[in-house]
Short mmCIF file of C-alpha atoms in Angstrom, two decimals:
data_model
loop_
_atom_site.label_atom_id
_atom_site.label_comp_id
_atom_site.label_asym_id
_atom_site.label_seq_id
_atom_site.Cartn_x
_atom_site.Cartn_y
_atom_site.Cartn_z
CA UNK A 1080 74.68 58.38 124.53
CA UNK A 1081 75.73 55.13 125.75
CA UNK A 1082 74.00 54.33 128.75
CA UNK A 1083 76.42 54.06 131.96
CA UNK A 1084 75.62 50.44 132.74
CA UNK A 1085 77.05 49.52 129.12
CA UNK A 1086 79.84 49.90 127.61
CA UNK A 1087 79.57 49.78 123.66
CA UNK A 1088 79.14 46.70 121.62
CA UNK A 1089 81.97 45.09 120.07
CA UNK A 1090 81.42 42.89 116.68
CA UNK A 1091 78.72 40.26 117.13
CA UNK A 1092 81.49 38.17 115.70
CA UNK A 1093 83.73 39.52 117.72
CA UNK A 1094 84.22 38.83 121.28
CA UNK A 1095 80.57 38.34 122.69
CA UNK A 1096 79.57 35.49 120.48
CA UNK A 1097 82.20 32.96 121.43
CA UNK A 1098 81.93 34.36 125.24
CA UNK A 1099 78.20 33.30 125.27
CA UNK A 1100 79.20 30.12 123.68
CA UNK A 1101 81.44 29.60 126.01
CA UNK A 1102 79.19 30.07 128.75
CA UNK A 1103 76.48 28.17 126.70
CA UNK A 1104 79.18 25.33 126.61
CA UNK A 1105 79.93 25.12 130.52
CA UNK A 1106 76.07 24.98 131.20
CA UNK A 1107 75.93 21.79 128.61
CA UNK A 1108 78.90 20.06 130.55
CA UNK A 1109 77.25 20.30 133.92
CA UNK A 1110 73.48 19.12 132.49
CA UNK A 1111 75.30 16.17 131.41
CA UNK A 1112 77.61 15.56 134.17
CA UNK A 1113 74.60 15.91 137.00
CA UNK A 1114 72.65 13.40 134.21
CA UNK A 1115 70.11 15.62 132.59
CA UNK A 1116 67.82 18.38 133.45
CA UNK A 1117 66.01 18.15 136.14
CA UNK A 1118 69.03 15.82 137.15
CA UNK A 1119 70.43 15.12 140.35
CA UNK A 1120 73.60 15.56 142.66
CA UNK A 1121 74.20 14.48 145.59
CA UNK A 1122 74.78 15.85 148.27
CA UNK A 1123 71.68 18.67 147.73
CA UNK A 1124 74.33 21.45 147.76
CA UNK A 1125 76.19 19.89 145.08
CA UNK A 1126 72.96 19.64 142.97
CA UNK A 1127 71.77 23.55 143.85
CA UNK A 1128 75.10 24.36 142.91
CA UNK A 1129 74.86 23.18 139.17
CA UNK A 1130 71.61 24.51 138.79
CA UNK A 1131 72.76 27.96 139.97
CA UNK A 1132 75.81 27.68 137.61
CA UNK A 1133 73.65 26.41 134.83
CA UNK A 1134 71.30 29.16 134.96
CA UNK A 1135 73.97 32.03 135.76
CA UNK A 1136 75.75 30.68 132.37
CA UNK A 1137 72.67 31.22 130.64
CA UNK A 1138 72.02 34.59 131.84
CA UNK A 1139 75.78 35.60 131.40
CA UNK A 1140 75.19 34.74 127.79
CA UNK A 1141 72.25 36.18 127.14
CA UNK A 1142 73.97 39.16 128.78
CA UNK A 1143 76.95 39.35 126.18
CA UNK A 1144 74.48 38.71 123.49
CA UNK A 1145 72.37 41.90 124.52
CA UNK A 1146 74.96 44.01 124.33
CA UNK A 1147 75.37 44.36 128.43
CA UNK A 1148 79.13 44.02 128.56
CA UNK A 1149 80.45 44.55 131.42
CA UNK A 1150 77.58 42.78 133.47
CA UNK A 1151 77.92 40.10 131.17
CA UNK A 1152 81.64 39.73 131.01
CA UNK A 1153 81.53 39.57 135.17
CA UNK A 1154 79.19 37.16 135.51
CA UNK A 1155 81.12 34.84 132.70
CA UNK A 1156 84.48 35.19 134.73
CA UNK A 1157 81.97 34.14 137.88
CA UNK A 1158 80.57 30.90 135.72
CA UNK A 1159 84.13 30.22 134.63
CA UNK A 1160 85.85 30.53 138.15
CA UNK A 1161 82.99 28.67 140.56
CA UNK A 1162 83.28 25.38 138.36
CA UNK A 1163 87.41 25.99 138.41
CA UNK A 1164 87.68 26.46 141.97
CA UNK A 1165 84.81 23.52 142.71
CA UNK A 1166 86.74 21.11 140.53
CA UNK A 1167 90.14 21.72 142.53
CA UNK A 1168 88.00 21.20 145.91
CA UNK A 1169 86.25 18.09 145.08
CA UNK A 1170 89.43 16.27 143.64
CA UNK A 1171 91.62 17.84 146.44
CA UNK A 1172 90.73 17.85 149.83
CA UNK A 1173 87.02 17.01 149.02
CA UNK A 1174 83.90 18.77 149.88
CA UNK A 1175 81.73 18.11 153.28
CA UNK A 1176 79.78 14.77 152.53
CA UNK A 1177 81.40 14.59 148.56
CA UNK A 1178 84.41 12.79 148.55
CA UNK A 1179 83.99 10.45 144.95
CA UNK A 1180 85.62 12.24 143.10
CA UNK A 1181 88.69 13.33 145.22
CA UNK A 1182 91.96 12.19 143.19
CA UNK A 1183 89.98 11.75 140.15
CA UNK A 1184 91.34 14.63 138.08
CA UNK A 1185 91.62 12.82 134.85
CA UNK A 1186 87.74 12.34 134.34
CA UNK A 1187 87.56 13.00 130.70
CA UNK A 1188 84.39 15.25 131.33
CA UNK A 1189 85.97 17.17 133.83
CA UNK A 1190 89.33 18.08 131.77
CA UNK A 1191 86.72 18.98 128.74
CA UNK A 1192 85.04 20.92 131.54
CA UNK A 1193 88.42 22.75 132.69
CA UNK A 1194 89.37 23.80 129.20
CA UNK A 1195 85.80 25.43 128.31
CA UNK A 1196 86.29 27.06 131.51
CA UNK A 1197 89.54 28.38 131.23
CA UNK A 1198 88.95 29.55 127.67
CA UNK A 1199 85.80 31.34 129.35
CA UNK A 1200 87.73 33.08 131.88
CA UNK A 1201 90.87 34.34 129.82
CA UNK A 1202 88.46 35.81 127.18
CA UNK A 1203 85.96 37.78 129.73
CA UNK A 1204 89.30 38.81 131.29
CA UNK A 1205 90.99 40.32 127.81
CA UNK A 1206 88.10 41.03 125.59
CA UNK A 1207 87.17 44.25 124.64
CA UNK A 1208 84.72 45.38 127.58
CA UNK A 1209 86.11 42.59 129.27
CA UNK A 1210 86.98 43.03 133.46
CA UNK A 1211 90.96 43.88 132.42
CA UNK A 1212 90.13 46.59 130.26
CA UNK A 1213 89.22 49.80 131.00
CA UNK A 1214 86.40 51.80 129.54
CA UNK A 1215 87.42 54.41 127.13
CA UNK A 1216 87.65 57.95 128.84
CA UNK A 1217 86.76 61.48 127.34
CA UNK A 1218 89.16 63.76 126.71
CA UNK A 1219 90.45 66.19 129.38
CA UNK A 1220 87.60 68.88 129.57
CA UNK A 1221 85.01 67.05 127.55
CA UNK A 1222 82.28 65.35 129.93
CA UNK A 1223 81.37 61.70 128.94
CA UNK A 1224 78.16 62.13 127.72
CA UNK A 1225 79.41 64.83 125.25
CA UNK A 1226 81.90 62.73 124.16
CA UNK A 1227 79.90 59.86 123.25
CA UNK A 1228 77.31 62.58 121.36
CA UNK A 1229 80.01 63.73 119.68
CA UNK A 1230 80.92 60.76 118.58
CA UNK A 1231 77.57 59.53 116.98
CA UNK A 1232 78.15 62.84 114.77
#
């Protein structure tokens, strides 16, 4: 029986692998871009920020890799969106006490950064497990967990 926090696995090579890559991938952008680990960005928020996304990337990854789906799939649409939505904001309208990089929005690590997210967020959206797509559902009469006994058969 499949536990009800997980949904099954899909192919190592599947879905999960390039999602924790992914995730893996948006981590490396924002070491570099704060200027290594420990790193710094000013101001402090900024800087906590990173190192929240960096390790929530991580985790998300590890996550996928364990065979947590869902969970995992979440928190990679969470480390794809924050970085999205914080890139629009600082080159936009700026953030309280950040304002270098508003209008900047050809920064060549930024744009790499964009695309790694995107990528990120339209495969935890449509991958198999992923947040669009619903878990698979027993048949009428048939409760879940004899269903997925059944199906081990």
């Amino acid at each position: 029986m499949v536990p009800p926090h997980r949904t099954p696995r899909t192919s190592p090579l599947g879905t999960r692998l390039p999602g924790a890559v992914l995730c893996l991938a948006v981590a490396a952008v924002h070491v570099v871009d704060q200027g290594g680990i420990p790193g710094s960005k000013d101001p402090s928020y900024i800087g906590v920020g990173y190192h929240a996304l960096e390790i929530a990337a991580v985790l998300a990854a590890v996550l996928l890799l364990a065979g947590a789906v869902r969970t995992g799939w979440l928190l990679a649409a969470g480390v794809a969106l924050g970085p999205i939505l914080g890139y629009v904001l600082s080159r936009g309208p700026g953030l309280p006490d950040y304002h270098d990089d508003v209008g900047n929005w050809g920064e060549p690590l930024g744009v790499a950064s964009l695309v790694v997210e995107g990528l990120l967020l339209v495969l935890a959206l449509a991958a198999p497990g992923g947040l669009l797509r619903r878990p698979a559902r027993a048949a009428p009469g048939v409760r879940q967990g004899e269903r997925a006994r059944d199906e081990r058969v």
